[in-house]
Short mmCIF file of C-alpha atoms in Angstrom, two decimals:
data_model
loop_
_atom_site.label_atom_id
_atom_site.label_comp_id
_atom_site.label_asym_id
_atom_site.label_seq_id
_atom_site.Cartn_x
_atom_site.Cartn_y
_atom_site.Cartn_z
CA UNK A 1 12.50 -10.33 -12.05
CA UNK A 2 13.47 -13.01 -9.39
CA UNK A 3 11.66 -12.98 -5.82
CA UNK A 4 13.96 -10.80 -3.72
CA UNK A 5 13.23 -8.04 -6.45
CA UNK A 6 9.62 -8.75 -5.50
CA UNK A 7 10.46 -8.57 -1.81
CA UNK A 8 12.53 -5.44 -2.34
CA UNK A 9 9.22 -3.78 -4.05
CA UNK A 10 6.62 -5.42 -1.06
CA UNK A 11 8.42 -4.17 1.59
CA UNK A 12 8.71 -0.59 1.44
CA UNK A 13 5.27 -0.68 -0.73
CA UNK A 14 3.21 -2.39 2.10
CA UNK A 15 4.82 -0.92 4.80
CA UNK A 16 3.69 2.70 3.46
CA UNK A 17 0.52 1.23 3.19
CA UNK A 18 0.25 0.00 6.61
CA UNK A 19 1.61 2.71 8.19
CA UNK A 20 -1.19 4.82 6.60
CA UNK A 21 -3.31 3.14 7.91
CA UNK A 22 -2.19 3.42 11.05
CA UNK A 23 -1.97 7.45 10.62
CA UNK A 24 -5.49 7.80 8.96
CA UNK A 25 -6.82 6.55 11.94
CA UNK A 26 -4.82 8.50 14.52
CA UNK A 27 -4.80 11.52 12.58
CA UNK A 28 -8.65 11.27 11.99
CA UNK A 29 -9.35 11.63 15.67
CA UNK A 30 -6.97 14.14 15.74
CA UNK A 31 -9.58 15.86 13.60
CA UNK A 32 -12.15 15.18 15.58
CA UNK A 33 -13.51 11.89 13.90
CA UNK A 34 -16.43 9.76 16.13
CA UNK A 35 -16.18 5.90 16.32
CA UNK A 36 -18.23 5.38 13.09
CA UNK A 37 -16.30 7.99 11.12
CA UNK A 38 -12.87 5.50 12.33
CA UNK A 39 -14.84 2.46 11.03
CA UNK A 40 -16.06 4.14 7.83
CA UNK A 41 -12.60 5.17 6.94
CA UNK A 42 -11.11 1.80 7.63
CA UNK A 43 -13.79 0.54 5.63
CA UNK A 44 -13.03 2.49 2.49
CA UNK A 45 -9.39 0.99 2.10
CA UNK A 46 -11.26 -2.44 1.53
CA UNK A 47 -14.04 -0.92 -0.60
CA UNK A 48 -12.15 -0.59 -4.04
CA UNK A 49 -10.45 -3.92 -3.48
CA UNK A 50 -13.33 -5.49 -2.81
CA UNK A 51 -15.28 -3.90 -5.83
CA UNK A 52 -11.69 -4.48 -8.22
CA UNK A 53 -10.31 -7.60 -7.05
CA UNK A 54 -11.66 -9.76 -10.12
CA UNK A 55 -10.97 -7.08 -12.48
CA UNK A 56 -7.34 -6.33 -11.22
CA UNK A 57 -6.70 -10.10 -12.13
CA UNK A 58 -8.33 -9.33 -16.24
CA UNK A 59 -6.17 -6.59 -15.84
CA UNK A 60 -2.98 -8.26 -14.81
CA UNK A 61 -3.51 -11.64 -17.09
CA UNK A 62 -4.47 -9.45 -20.22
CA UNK A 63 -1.52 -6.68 -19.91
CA UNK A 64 1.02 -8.52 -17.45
CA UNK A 65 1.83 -7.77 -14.72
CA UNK A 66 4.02 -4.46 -15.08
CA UNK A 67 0.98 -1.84 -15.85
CA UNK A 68 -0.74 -2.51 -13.06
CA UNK A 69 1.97 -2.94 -10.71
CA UNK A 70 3.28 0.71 -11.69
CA UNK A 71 -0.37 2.04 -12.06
CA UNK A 72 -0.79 0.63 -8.34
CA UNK A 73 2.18 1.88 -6.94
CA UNK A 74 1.41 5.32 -8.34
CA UNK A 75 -1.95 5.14 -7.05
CA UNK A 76 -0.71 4.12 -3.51
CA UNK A 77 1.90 7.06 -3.56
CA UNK A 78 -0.81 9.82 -4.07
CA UNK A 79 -3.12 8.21 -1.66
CA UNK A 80 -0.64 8.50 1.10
CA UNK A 81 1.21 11.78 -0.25
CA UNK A 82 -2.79 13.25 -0.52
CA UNK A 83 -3.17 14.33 3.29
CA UNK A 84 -0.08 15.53 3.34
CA UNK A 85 -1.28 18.58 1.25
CA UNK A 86 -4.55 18.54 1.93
CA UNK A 87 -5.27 17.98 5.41
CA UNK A 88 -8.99 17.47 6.05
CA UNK A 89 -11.18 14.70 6.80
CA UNK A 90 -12.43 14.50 3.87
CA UNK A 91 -8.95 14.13 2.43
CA UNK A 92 -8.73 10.72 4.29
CA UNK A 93 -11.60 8.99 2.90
CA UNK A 94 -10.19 10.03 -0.44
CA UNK A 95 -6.44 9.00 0.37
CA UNK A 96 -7.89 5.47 1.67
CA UNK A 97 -10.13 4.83 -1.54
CA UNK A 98 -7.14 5.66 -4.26
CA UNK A 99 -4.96 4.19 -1.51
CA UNK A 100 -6.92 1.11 -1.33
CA UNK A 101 -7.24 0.70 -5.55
CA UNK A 102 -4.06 1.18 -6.26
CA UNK A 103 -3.59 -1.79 -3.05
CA UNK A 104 -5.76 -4.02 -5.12
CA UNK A 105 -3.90 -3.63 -8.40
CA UNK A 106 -0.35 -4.03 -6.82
CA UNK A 107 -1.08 -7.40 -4.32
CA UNK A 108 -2.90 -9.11 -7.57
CA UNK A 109 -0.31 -8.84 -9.69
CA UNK A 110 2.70 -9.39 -7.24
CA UNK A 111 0.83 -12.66 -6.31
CA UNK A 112 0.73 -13.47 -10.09
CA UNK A 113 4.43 -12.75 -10.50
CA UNK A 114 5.35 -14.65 -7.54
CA UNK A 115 3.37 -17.76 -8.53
CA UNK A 116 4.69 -17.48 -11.86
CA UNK A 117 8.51 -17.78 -11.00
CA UNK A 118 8.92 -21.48 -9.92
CA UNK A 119 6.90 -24.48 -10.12
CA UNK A 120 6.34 -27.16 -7.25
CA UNK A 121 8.80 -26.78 -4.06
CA UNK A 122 10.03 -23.43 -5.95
CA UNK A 123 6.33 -21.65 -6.48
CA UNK A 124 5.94 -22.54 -2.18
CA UNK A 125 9.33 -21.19 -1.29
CA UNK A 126 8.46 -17.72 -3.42
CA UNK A 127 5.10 -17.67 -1.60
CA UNK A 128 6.55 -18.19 1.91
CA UNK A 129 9.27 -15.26 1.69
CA UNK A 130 6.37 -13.07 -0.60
CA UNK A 131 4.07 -13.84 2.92
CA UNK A 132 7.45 -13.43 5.28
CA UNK A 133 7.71 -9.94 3.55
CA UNK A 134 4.22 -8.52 3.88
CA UNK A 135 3.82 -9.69 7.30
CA UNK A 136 7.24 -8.02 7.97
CA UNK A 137 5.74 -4.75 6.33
CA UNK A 138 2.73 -5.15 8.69
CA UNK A 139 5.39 -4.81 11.58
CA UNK A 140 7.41 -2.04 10.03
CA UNK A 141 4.44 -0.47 8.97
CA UNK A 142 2.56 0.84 11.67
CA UNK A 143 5.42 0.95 14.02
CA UNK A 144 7.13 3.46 11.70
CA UNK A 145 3.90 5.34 11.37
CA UNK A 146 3.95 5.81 15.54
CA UNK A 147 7.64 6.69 15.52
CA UNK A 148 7.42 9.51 12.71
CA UNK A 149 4.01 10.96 14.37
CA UNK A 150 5.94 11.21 17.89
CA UNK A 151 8.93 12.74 16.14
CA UNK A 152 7.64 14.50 13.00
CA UNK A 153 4.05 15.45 13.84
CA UNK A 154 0.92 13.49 11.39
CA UNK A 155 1.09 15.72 8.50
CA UNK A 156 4.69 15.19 8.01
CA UNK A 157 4.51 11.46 8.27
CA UNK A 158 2.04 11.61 5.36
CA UNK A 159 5.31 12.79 3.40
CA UNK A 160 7.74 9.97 4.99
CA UNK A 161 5.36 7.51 4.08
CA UNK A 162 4.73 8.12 0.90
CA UNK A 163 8.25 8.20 -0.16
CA UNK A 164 8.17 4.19 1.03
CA UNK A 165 5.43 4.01 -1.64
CA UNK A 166 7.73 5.87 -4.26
CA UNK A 167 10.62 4.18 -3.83
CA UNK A 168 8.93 1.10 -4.66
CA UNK A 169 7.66 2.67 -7.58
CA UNK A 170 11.31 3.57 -8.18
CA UNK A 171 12.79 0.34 -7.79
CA UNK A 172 10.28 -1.24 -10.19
CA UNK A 173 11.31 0.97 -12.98
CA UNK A 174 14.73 0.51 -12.82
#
């Protein structure tokens, strides 16, 4: 795996991510959500990373980096995909916590890989495009997320944006 496999995996991976986000939120007051219940959901994407982040790096140094990049990008597919059949609020504060482990798992390890391919002036290129390509998914993201909710409604976008997450997951197997 070189880095513009890696990039080819981040972008359509984060970008789902960020766009759900994006739709959690706007889709929660939809529901009727208050301020807190906005913040509290937020919050829950960071909780698992927070609570995994050490572990996700055991996980990826003791297996590699392949199981938990596939168990994360699973993970992050069903988070996003969960709303779209289950529509409730309660449904988001699950979607965000699978959502936000099976983040934790995927950035770890594609961090890893990317560090691993090159050494000196090599290892800082690979970071700069790896940072170049999330920032671009934090773009593409959210701004996706707003087009497909004007067009397709917020239930639907669950759908479009998961398929980001499974292509990724696509991509990685082949």
């Amino acid at each position: 795996m070189n880095i513009y496999h890696i990039i080819a995996l981040a972008l359509p991976n984060s970008s789902g991510f960020k766009g759900a986000r994006v739709l959690n939120t706007l889709y929660a007051l939809e529901l009727g959500a208050g301020p807190f219940d906005i913040g509290l959901l937020l919050a829950t994407y960071a909780l698992f990373p927070l609570l995994l982040g050490v572990y996700a790096g055991k996980i990826s140094d003791r297996y590699g980096v392949r199981i938990p990049m596939l168990a994360g990008m699973s993970c992050m597919a069903l988070g996003v995909f969960l709303p779209f059949s289950w529509s409730t609020l309660p449904a988001l504060y699950v979607a965000a916590a699978v959502t936000g482990a099976g983040f934790i798992l995927v950035q770890v390890s594609m961090q890893s890989l990317t560090g691993a391919l090159g050494a000196g002036e090599a290892r800082t290129r690979n970071f700069n495009l790896y940072a170049l390509a999330i920032a671009t998914a934090d773009f593409v993201g959210p701004v996706l997320a707003g087009f497909l909710i004007d067009h397709n409604g917020h239930v639907a976008t669950y759908l479009y944006l998961s398929l980001l997450n499974l292509m990724a997951l696509i991509g990685l197997l082949c």
